[in-house]
Amino acid sequence: MAADGTGGDGASGQQRLLAQAFIGVTQPDVERVQTLLQELHQNQTDLVNTLAKENRELQNLPELQLILETMEKVPAYQNKAISLRRELGYIYQQTTSLMQRTQKLHRRCEENSERQAKEAAIQRRREQELLAKPAPGLVTAQGAEPSPPS
């Protein structure tokens, strides 16, 4: 018999005791981890099944085809919107330019009208100055006495 009372080789007995002690310490943790892994696996399986079911339901929706067709048209409508925006910008620029030109021509027209009115007034004044006026002290019509010069 061995001196330690194990009844055999002392080293192998100690290894057996250490192994049993190690297993005794780690076995509850290993069992807990194994249970958690089984739970996780079951939850993942449930999630995959749920997603597959939802995916099948979504693929069978009659509106899905309409939605997909509409989504395919989006880029074309975006291009149309961009094109319209450019065209409206061009039209706005042209309109602004024409409005400025109209205002400028209107101002010129008013200036021409004012200048013509001034010239007409000057011309009338000249014509009035050129009209014969009776000189002071001259006999007026019907034999009246001339008025004294002032």
Coordinates of C-alpha atoms in Angstrom, one line a residue:
M1 CA 0.0 0.0 0.0
A2 CA 1.2 3.5 -0.7
A3 CA 2.1 5.8 2.1
D4 CA -0.8 8.2 1.3
G5 CA -3.3 5.4 1.8
T6 CA -4.6 5.3 -1.8
G7 CA -3.6 1.8 -2.4
G8 CA -1.5 2.3 -5.5
D9 CA 0.8 4.5 -7.3
G10 CA 0.7 7.9 -5.5
A11 CA 1.0 10.0 -8.6
S12 CA -1.9 8.5 -10.5
G13 CA -4.1 8.7 -7.4
Q14 CA -3.3 12.4 -7.1
Q15 CA -4.1 12.9 -10.7
R16 CA -7.4 11.1 -10.3
L17 CA -8.2 13.3 -7.3
L18 CA -7.2 16.5 -9.1
A19 CA -9.3 15.5 -12.1
Q20 CA -12.3 14.8 -9.9
A21 CA -11.9 18.0 -8.1
F22 CA -11.5 19.9 -11.4
I23 CA -14.6 18.2 -12.8
G24 CA -16.5 18.9 -9.6
V25 CA -15.6 22.6 -9.7
T26 CA -16.2 23.1 -13.5
Q27 CA -19.1 20.8 -14.1
P28 CA -21.9 23.1 -12.8
D29 CA -20.5 25.9 -15.0
V30 CA -20.2 23.6 -18.0
E31 CA -23.8 22.4 -17.5
R32 CA -25.0 26.0 -17.2
V33 CA -23.2 27.0 -20.4
Q34 CA -24.6 24.0 -22.1
T35 CA -28.1 24.9 -21.0
L36 CA -27.6 28.5 -22.2
L37 CA -26.3 27.3 -25.6
Q38 CA -29.3 25.0 -26.0
E39 CA -31.6 28.0 -25.2
L40 CA -29.8 30.2 -27.6
H41 CA -30.0 27.6 -30.3
Q42 CA -33.8 27.2 -29.7
N43 CA -34.3 30.9 -29.8
Q44 CA -32.3 31.2 -33.0
T45 CA -34.3 28.4 -34.6
D46 CA -37.6 30.1 -33.5
L47 CA -36.3 33.4 -35.0
V48 CA -35.3 31.9 -38.3
N49 CA -38.8 30.2 -38.5
T50 CA -40.6 33.4 -37.7
L51 CA -38.5 35.3 -40.3
A52 CA -39.2 32.7 -43.0
K53 CA -42.9 32.8 -42.2
E54 CA -43.0 36.7 -42.4
N55 CA -40.9 36.5 -45.7
R56 CA -43.4 34.1 -47.2
E57 CA -46.3 36.3 -46.1
L58 CA -44.7 39.4 -47.6
Q59 CA -43.9 37.7 -50.9
N60 CA -47.6 36.7 -51.2
L61 CA -48.9 40.3 -50.8
P62 CA -50.8 41.4 -53.9
E63 CA -49.7 45.0 -53.3
L64 CA -46.0 44.0 -53.3
Q65 CA -45.9 43.9 -57.1
L66 CA -47.5 47.3 -57.3
I67 CA -45.0 48.7 -54.8
L68 CA -42.1 47.2 -56.7
E69 CA -43.4 48.6 -60.0
T70 CA -43.8 52.0 -58.4
M71 CA -40.3 51.9 -56.9
E72 CA -38.9 51.1 -60.4
K73 CA -40.5 54.3 -61.7
V74 CA -39.0 56.5 -59.1
P75 CA -35.7 57.2 -60.9
A76 CA -37.5 58.2 -64.1
Y77 CA -39.7 60.6 -62.1
Q78 CA -36.7 62.0 -60.3
N79 CA -35.1 62.7 -63.7
K80 CA -38.4 64.4 -64.9
A81 CA -38.4 66.5 -61.7
I82 CA -34.8 67.6 -62.3
S83 CA -35.6 68.4 -65.9
L84 CA -38.7 70.4 -65.0
R85 CA -36.7 72.3 -62.3
R86 CA -34.0 73.2 -64.9
E87 CA -36.7 74.3 -67.4
L88 CA -38.5 76.4 -64.8
G89 CA -35.2 78.0 -63.8
Y90 CA -34.6 78.9 -67.5
I91 CA -38.1 80.3 -67.8
Y92 CA -37.6 82.3 -64.6
Q93 CA -34.4 83.8 -66.0
Q94 CA -36.1 84.6 -69.3
T95 CA -39.1 86.2 -67.5
T96 CA -36.8 88.2 -65.3
S97 CA -34.8 89.4 -68.2
L98 CA -37.9 90.3 -70.2
M99 CA -39.4 92.2 -67.2
Q100 CA -36.2 94.2 -66.8
R101 CA -36.2 94.9 -70.6
T102 CA -39.9 96.0 -70.4
Q103 CA -39.1 98.3 -67.4
K104 CA -36.2 99.8 -69.3
L105 CA -38.3 100.3 -72.5
H106 CA -41.1 101.8 -70.4
R107 CA -38.7 104.3 -68.8
R108 CA -37.4 105.2 -72.2
C109 CA -40.9 105.7 -73.5
E110 CA -41.8 107.9 -70.6
E111 CA -38.6 109.9 -71.0
N112 CA -39.4 110.3 -74.8
S113 CA -42.9 111.4 -74.0
E114 CA -41.6 114.0 -71.4
R115 CA -39.0 115.2 -73.8
Q116 CA -41.6 115.5 -76.6
A117 CA -44.0 117.3 -74.3
K118 CA -41.2 119.8 -73.3
E119 CA -40.3 120.3 -76.9
A120 CA -43.9 120.9 -77.8
A121 CA -44.2 123.4 -75.0
I122 CA -41.1 125.2 -76.2
Q123 CA -42.4 125.2 -79.7
R124 CA -45.7 126.7 -78.6
R125 CA -43.9 129.3 -76.6
R126 CA -41.8 130.2 -79.7
E127 CA -44.9 130.3 -81.9
Q128 CA -46.6 132.6 -79.3
E129 CA -43.6 134.9 -79.3
L130 CA -43.6 135.0 -83.1
L131 CA -47.3 136.0 -83.2
A132 CA -47.8 139.7 -83.9
K133 CA -48.7 141.6 -80.9
P134 CA -50.0 145.2 -81.0
A135 CA -47.4 147.6 -79.9
P136 CA -48.2 149.7 -76.9
G137 CA -49.6 153.1 -77.8
L138 CA -51.1 152.0 -81.1
V139 CA -54.7 152.6 -82.0
T140 CA -56.8 149.7 -81.2
A141 CA -59.8 148.6 -83.2
Q142 CA -62.9 150.9 -83.5
G143 CA -61.1 154.1 -83.1
A144 CA -60.4 153.8 -79.4
E145 CA -57.7 156.0 -77.9
P146 CA -54.4 154.3 -77.3
S147 CA -53.7 153.4 -73.8
P148 CA -50.9 155.3 -72.1
P149 CA -47.6 153.5 -72.0
S150 CA -46.8 152.0 -68.8

